[in-house]
Amino acid sequence: MKALVAAGYQPLDRIALTDRPKPAAGPGQVVVRVEAAALNPLDLALITGALKDVYPVQHPLVIGMDAAGTVDEVGPDVTGYAPGDRVLAFTGQTGSVAEYTLATPGPRLAHRPAGLDAERAAALPESGMTAVCLLRAAGLAPGQTVLVIGATGGIGLYAVQLATALGARVIATAGAQDAEYIRELGAAHTVDYRTADVVAAALELVPGGVDLVVDLINNGEGLVGSARAARPGGRLVSPLFGPQTLDRDVTPVYIGSFVPEPGDLDDLAARAADGRLRVEIGARYPFADAARAVADFAGTHIRGKVVITVP
């Protein structure tokens, strides 16, 4: 089969479509014939080795972690799935930008409902489940206020919608060209991060500080600045890593590798299928241009997800 492969830790412009053995389903696994795959920022770091001390990989690395397609083969001990089933999956380091990939039944594999095409389905798993896990870990409750920093990225677009669906009042960062779209997703207010001080603008809207800051952009000491937007006793949640104290009475929550609960991915798929959750695909590429998709993803700001269609 063909797959997009990094032979070792290397620059992004050295990855290429390469022949790889078709995977076989072991115990508790299914083989998925991929119809669409999506890219995430973590894919770039795995290629270059920027996070190799935290997320080491084995090479050759098949790139991509999000896939949608049909079950091609089921391994021993697999129940609930059969060849021909339409599915979406977070595949981890087994790689999704390929003609076939492996997935494991459980919270990171779900049946794809009618009304959800493969491209939108592929755009859901990593970003959608990360957004769910962030809001759950932070304990967001109805009636609370939340500032989403990085609202136009893959995770941010879902975080805005899911927080709104929970009954929270959302303030979201967005450039002028994206502000109306983000408000359509449910944000009560937007702050142009290019022209305004985000923390100051948030405090002007909520003088006592928001209940929760969801920061999808900053890490390390940069989170200390973001925490100034939270009220005393508030929380800051990040998918990255940062200091254990934020120089004020704000609790940091770092989820690192997200751990979804059973049903999370099924719920996201159902919401996307019936229109309760909008899936934004910022760029589409054919499989033959998969390497260019990675380069473009790294070099430009794209609202939403980058999806690669696989014939």
Short mmCIF file of C-alpha atoms in Angstrom, two decimals:
data_model
loop_
_atom_site.label_atom_id
_atom_site.label_comp_id
_atom_site.label_asym_id
_atom_site.label_seq_id
_atom_site.Cartn_x
_atom_site.Cartn_y
_atom_site.Cartn_z
CA MET A 1 0.00 0.00 0.00
CA LYS A 2 0.98 3.67 -0.29
CA ALA A 3 1.47 5.77 2.84
CA LEU A 4 2.93 9.17 3.78
CA VAL A 5 6.11 8.31 5.63
CA ALA A 6 8.89 9.97 7.63
CA ALA A 7 11.96 7.74 7.51
CA GLY A 8 13.44 9.40 10.62
CA TYR A 9 13.31 12.70 12.48
CA GLN A 10 13.65 15.06 9.56
CA PRO A 11 12.52 18.34 8.01
CA LEU A 12 8.94 18.43 6.80
CA ASP A 13 9.98 18.74 3.15
CA ARG A 14 11.61 15.30 3.20
CA ILE A 15 8.51 13.21 3.85
CA ALA A 16 7.09 11.29 0.90
CA LEU A 17 4.49 8.78 -0.23
CA THR A 18 6.17 5.39 0.05
CA ASP A 19 5.27 1.73 -0.33
CA ARG A 20 4.57 0.08 3.00
CA PRO A 21 3.20 -3.35 3.92
CA LYS A 22 -0.56 -3.42 4.35
CA PRO A 23 -1.28 -3.84 8.08
CA ALA A 24 -2.90 -7.01 9.36
CA ALA A 25 -5.45 -7.07 12.16
CA GLY A 26 -4.08 -8.56 15.35
CA PRO A 27 -6.12 -9.47 18.42
CA GLY A 28 -8.42 -6.61 19.35
CA GLN A 29 -7.70 -4.63 16.17
CA VAL A 30 -9.44 -3.74 12.93
CA VAL A 31 -7.95 -2.74 9.58
CA VAL A 32 -9.62 0.35 8.12
CA ARG A 33 -9.55 1.15 4.41
CA VAL A 34 -8.99 4.90 4.63
CA GLU A 35 -11.21 7.30 2.71
CA ALA A 36 -10.04 10.51 4.40
CA ALA A 37 -7.40 11.52 6.95
CA ALA A 38 -6.84 14.76 8.87
CA LEU A 39 -3.70 16.49 10.12
CA ASN A 40 -2.99 17.83 13.61
CA PRO A 41 -0.17 20.05 14.95
CA LEU A 42 1.22 17.05 16.84
CA ASP A 43 1.91 15.35 13.51
CA LEU A 44 4.41 18.09 12.64
CA ALA A 45 6.24 17.70 15.95
CA LEU A 46 6.45 13.92 15.53
CA ILE A 47 7.97 14.31 12.08
CA THR A 48 10.68 16.76 13.14
CA GLY A 49 11.31 15.27 16.58
CA ALA A 50 10.42 18.52 18.34
CA LEU A 51 8.73 16.49 21.09
CA LYS A 52 10.81 13.33 20.91
CA ASP A 53 11.61 13.44 24.64
CA VAL A 54 7.88 13.39 25.41
CA TYR A 55 6.46 11.51 22.41
CA PRO A 56 9.19 9.28 20.93
CA VAL A 57 8.23 7.43 17.74
CA GLN A 58 9.39 4.37 15.87
CA HIS A 59 10.54 4.81 12.30
CA PRO A 60 9.52 4.58 9.57
CA LEU A 61 6.58 6.64 10.82
CA VAL A 62 3.32 6.69 8.89
CA ILE A 63 2.01 10.22 9.40
CA GLY A 64 -1.46 11.12 10.67
CA MET A 65 -3.71 10.08 13.54
CA ASP A 66 -7.26 10.78 12.33
CA ALA A 67 -9.06 8.60 9.81
CA ALA A 68 -12.45 7.77 8.38
CA GLY A 69 -13.24 4.88 6.11
CA THR A 70 -14.63 1.35 6.15
CA VAL A 71 -13.60 -1.72 8.10
CA ASP A 72 -11.58 -4.03 5.85
CA GLU A 73 -10.64 -6.77 8.32
CA VAL A 74 -11.34 -7.60 11.97
CA GLY A 75 -8.92 -9.39 14.24
CA PRO A 76 -9.56 -12.05 16.84
CA ASP A 77 -11.67 -11.06 19.85
CA VAL A 78 -13.21 -8.07 18.07
CA THR A 79 -16.93 -7.59 18.59
CA GLY A 80 -19.23 -4.84 17.37
CA TYR A 81 -17.45 -4.29 14.05
CA ALA A 82 -17.52 -6.18 10.77
CA PRO A 83 -16.02 -5.70 7.30
CA GLY A 84 -17.85 -2.96 5.45
CA ASP A 85 -18.78 -0.94 8.54
CA ARG A 86 -18.28 2.80 8.11
CA VAL A 87 -16.09 4.16 10.91
CA LEU A 88 -14.01 7.06 12.18
CA ALA A 89 -10.97 6.62 14.38
CA PHE A 90 -8.06 8.11 16.24
CA THR A 91 -5.30 5.75 15.15
CA GLY A 92 -2.33 7.05 17.15
CA GLN A 93 1.07 6.26 15.72
CA THR A 94 -0.18 3.49 13.46
CA GLY A 95 -0.67 6.31 10.95
CA SER A 96 -3.72 7.41 8.98
CA VAL A 97 -2.41 9.11 5.82
CA ALA A 98 -2.31 5.77 4.07
CA GLU A 99 -4.51 3.48 2.05
CA TYR A 100 -5.04 1.28 5.13
CA THR A 101 -4.54 1.80 8.85
CA LEU A 102 -5.08 -0.03 12.12
CA ALA A 103 -7.61 1.01 14.76
CA THR A 104 -8.56 -0.39 18.14
CA PRO A 105 -12.20 -0.82 19.17
CA GLY A 106 -12.95 1.27 22.23
CA PRO A 107 -13.31 5.00 22.92
CA ARG A 108 -11.13 5.97 19.93
CA LEU A 109 -13.13 4.11 17.28
CA ALA A 110 -16.78 4.75 16.42
CA HIS A 111 -19.36 3.84 13.83
CA ARG A 112 -19.94 6.64 11.34
CA PRO A 113 -23.61 7.60 11.25
CA ALA A 114 -25.58 8.29 8.11
CA GLY A 115 -25.28 11.92 7.16
CA LEU A 116 -21.61 12.21 8.14
CA ASP A 117 -19.29 12.06 5.15
CA ALA A 118 -15.75 10.71 5.41
CA GLU A 119 -14.03 14.12 5.19
CA ARG A 120 -15.93 15.65 8.10
CA ALA A 121 -15.63 12.42 10.07
CA ALA A 122 -11.85 12.42 9.68
CA ALA A 123 -11.75 15.98 11.03
CA LEU A 124 -13.36 14.98 14.33
CA PRO A 125 -11.37 12.48 16.43
CA GLU A 126 -8.22 14.14 17.82
CA SER A 127 -9.45 17.72 17.94
CA GLY A 128 -12.99 16.90 18.99
CA MET A 129 -12.03 14.47 21.75
CA THR A 130 -9.33 16.85 23.00
CA ALA A 131 -11.92 19.63 23.29
CA VAL A 132 -14.26 17.31 25.19
CA CYS A 133 -11.49 16.23 27.56
CA LEU A 134 -10.35 19.80 28.18
CA LEU A 135 -13.80 21.01 29.19
CA ARG A 136 -14.43 17.92 31.28
CA ALA A 137 -11.10 18.18 33.10
CA ALA A 138 -11.75 21.84 33.88
CA GLY A 139 -15.24 21.11 35.18
CA LEU A 140 -16.98 23.72 33.04
CA ALA A 141 -20.57 24.20 34.21
CA PRO A 142 -23.65 25.94 32.77
CA GLY A 143 -23.70 29.67 33.37
CA GLN A 144 -19.93 30.02 33.67
CA THR A 145 -17.76 32.23 31.48
CA VAL A 146 -14.91 30.86 29.41
CA LEU A 147 -12.18 32.50 27.32
CA VAL A 148 -10.99 30.33 24.42
CA ILE A 149 -7.56 31.38 23.17
CA GLY A 150 -6.91 29.81 19.76
CA ALA A 151 -10.58 29.50 18.86
CA THR A 152 -10.09 29.20 15.09
CA GLY A 153 -7.89 26.11 15.22
CA GLY A 154 -9.11 22.54 15.06
CA ILE A 155 -9.57 22.12 18.82
CA GLY A 156 -10.75 25.67 19.38
CA LEU A 157 -13.66 25.50 16.97
CA TYR A 158 -14.99 22.46 18.82
CA ALA A 159 -14.29 23.96 22.25
CA VAL A 160 -16.36 27.05 21.40
CA GLN A 161 -19.32 24.96 20.26
CA LEU A 162 -19.19 22.41 23.06
CA ALA A 163 -18.83 25.08 25.75
CA THR A 164 -21.81 26.92 24.28
CA ALA A 165 -23.82 23.69 24.22
CA LEU A 166 -23.01 23.24 27.91
CA GLY A 167 -24.60 26.62 28.62
CA ALA A 168 -21.41 28.64 29.11
CA ARG A 169 -20.86 32.22 27.95
CA VAL A 170 -17.92 32.10 25.53
CA ILE A 171 -15.37 34.78 24.70
CA ALA A 172 -13.15 33.66 21.82
CA THR A 173 -10.08 34.99 20.05
CA ALA A 174 -10.44 35.47 16.30
CA GLY A 175 -9.00 37.65 13.59
CA ALA A 176 -11.34 40.10 11.88
CA GLN A 177 -11.91 37.69 8.98
CA ASP A 178 -13.07 34.92 11.33
CA ALA A 179 -15.01 36.88 13.96
CA GLU A 180 -18.47 36.53 12.42
CA TYR A 181 -17.97 32.80 11.86
CA ILE A 182 -16.90 32.24 15.48
CA ARG A 183 -19.96 34.12 16.70
CA GLU A 184 -22.12 31.89 14.49
CA LEU A 185 -20.64 28.93 16.37
CA GLY A 186 -21.94 30.36 19.63
CA ALA A 187 -19.34 32.79 20.98
CA ALA A 188 -20.95 35.73 22.73
CA HIS A 189 -17.92 37.94 22.08
CA THR A 190 -14.76 37.81 19.98
CA VAL A 191 -11.40 39.48 20.60
CA ASP A 192 -9.06 40.25 17.71
CA TYR A 193 -5.76 38.86 18.98
CA ARG A 194 -3.89 40.73 16.24
CA THR A 195 -4.95 44.18 17.34
CA ALA A 196 -5.97 43.88 21.00
CA ASP A 197 -4.54 42.72 24.29
CA VAL A 198 -6.58 39.54 24.76
CA VAL A 199 -6.41 39.51 28.56
CA ALA A 200 -7.30 43.19 28.87
CA ALA A 201 -10.20 42.79 26.46
CA ALA A 202 -11.53 39.77 28.36
CA LEU A 203 -11.33 41.64 31.68
CA GLU A 204 -13.21 44.55 30.15
CA LEU A 205 -16.01 42.17 29.16
CA VAL A 206 -15.91 40.28 32.49
CA PRO A 207 -14.38 42.69 35.04
CA GLY A 208 -13.95 40.08 37.76
CA GLY A 209 -12.31 37.59 35.41
CA VAL A 210 -13.67 34.55 33.58
CA ASP A 211 -14.31 31.24 35.32
CA LEU A 212 -12.15 29.32 32.85
CA VAL A 213 -9.39 30.07 30.37
CA VAL A 214 -8.91 27.47 27.64
CA ASP A 215 -5.49 28.25 26.18
CA LEU A 216 -4.69 26.32 23.00
CA ILE A 217 -1.80 28.53 21.90
CA ASN A 218 0.60 29.22 24.75
CA ASN A 219 2.66 26.83 26.81
CA GLY A 220 5.21 27.04 29.60
CA GLU A 221 5.54 30.44 31.21
CA GLY A 222 3.30 31.92 28.51
CA LEU A 223 0.34 30.48 30.39
CA VAL A 224 1.06 32.74 33.37
CA GLY A 225 0.01 35.74 31.28
CA SER A 226 -3.16 34.03 30.05
CA ALA A 227 -4.13 33.18 33.63
CA ARG A 228 -4.54 36.90 34.37
CA ALA A 229 -7.88 36.71 32.54
CA ALA A 230 -9.28 34.25 35.11
CA ARG A 231 -11.05 35.25 38.30
CA PRO A 232 -9.59 34.41 41.71
CA GLY A 233 -10.39 30.76 42.26
CA GLY A 234 -10.75 30.21 38.51
CA ARG A 235 -9.04 27.67 36.29
CA LEU A 236 -6.81 27.54 33.24
CA VAL A 237 -6.78 24.41 31.09
CA SER A 238 -4.27 23.51 28.38
CA PRO A 239 -3.53 20.45 26.22
CA LEU A 240 0.16 21.31 26.59
CA PHE A 241 2.37 21.70 29.63
CA GLY A 242 3.12 24.60 31.94
CA PRO A 243 4.00 25.72 35.44
CA GLN A 244 2.26 24.16 38.42
CA THR A 245 1.55 27.60 39.88
CA LEU A 246 0.39 30.64 37.92
CA ASP A 247 1.45 33.42 40.33
CA ARG A 248 -2.15 33.96 41.46
CA ASP A 249 -5.19 32.08 42.74
CA VAL A 250 -5.85 30.23 39.47
CA THR A 251 -5.65 26.45 39.19
CA PRO A 252 -3.81 25.06 36.13
CA VAL A 253 -5.14 21.88 34.50
CA TYR A 254 -2.97 20.09 31.92
CA ILE A 255 -4.42 17.08 30.15
CA GLY A 256 -1.36 16.03 28.10
CA SER A 257 -2.44 12.95 26.12
CA PHE A 258 -6.22 13.07 26.11
CA VAL A 259 -8.07 10.11 27.60
CA PRO A 260 -11.58 9.93 26.15
CA GLU A 261 -14.44 8.17 27.85
CA PRO A 262 -16.56 5.53 26.13
CA GLY A 263 -19.12 7.21 23.90
CA ASP A 264 -17.25 10.51 23.45
CA LEU A 265 -16.42 9.91 19.79
CA ASP A 266 -19.87 8.46 19.08
CA ASP A 267 -21.44 11.59 20.56
CA LEU A 268 -19.25 13.90 18.47
CA ALA A 269 -20.12 11.94 15.33
CA ALA A 270 -23.84 12.09 16.11
CA ARG A 271 -23.68 15.84 16.73
CA ALA A 272 -21.81 16.40 13.45
CA ALA A 273 -24.22 14.19 11.52
CA ASP A 274 -27.35 16.02 12.66
CA GLY A 275 -25.88 19.52 12.50
CA ARG A 276 -25.47 20.27 16.20
CA LEU A 277 -21.67 20.41 15.69
CA ARG A 278 -20.19 22.20 12.70
CA VAL A 279 -17.03 20.74 11.22
CA GLU A 280 -14.84 23.29 9.47
CA ILE A 281 -12.50 21.96 6.78
CA GLY A 282 -10.08 24.72 5.89
CA ALA A 283 -8.21 22.87 3.15
CA ARG A 284 -8.62 19.66 1.17
CA TYR A 285 -5.88 17.77 -0.66
CA PRO A 286 -5.84 14.64 -2.80
CA PHE A 287 -3.71 11.74 -1.57
CA ALA A 288 -1.09 12.42 -4.24
CA ASP A 289 -0.50 15.87 -2.68
CA ALA A 290 -0.30 14.63 0.93
CA ALA A 291 3.28 15.85 1.43
CA ARG A 292 2.32 19.31 0.20
CA ALA A 293 -0.64 19.30 2.60
CA VAL A 294 1.77 18.88 5.54
CA ALA A 295 4.01 21.71 4.29
CA ASP A 296 1.06 24.04 3.77
CA PHE A 297 -0.36 23.16 7.19
CA ALA A 298 2.93 24.12 8.81
CA GLY A 299 3.36 27.34 6.87
CA THR A 300 -0.06 28.99 6.81
CA HIS A 301 -2.93 29.77 9.17
CA ILE A 302 -5.86 27.56 8.23
CA ARG A 303 -9.22 27.88 9.94
CA GLY A 304 -10.34 24.44 11.00
CA LYS A 305 -8.89 21.18 9.74
CA VAL A 306 -6.70 20.03 6.87
CA VAL A 307 -8.11 16.88 5.28
CA ILE A 308 -6.51 14.50 2.78
CA THR A 309 -8.80 12.33 0.67
CA VAL A 310 -7.59 8.82 -0.11
CA PRO A 311 -8.86 7.06 -3.27
#
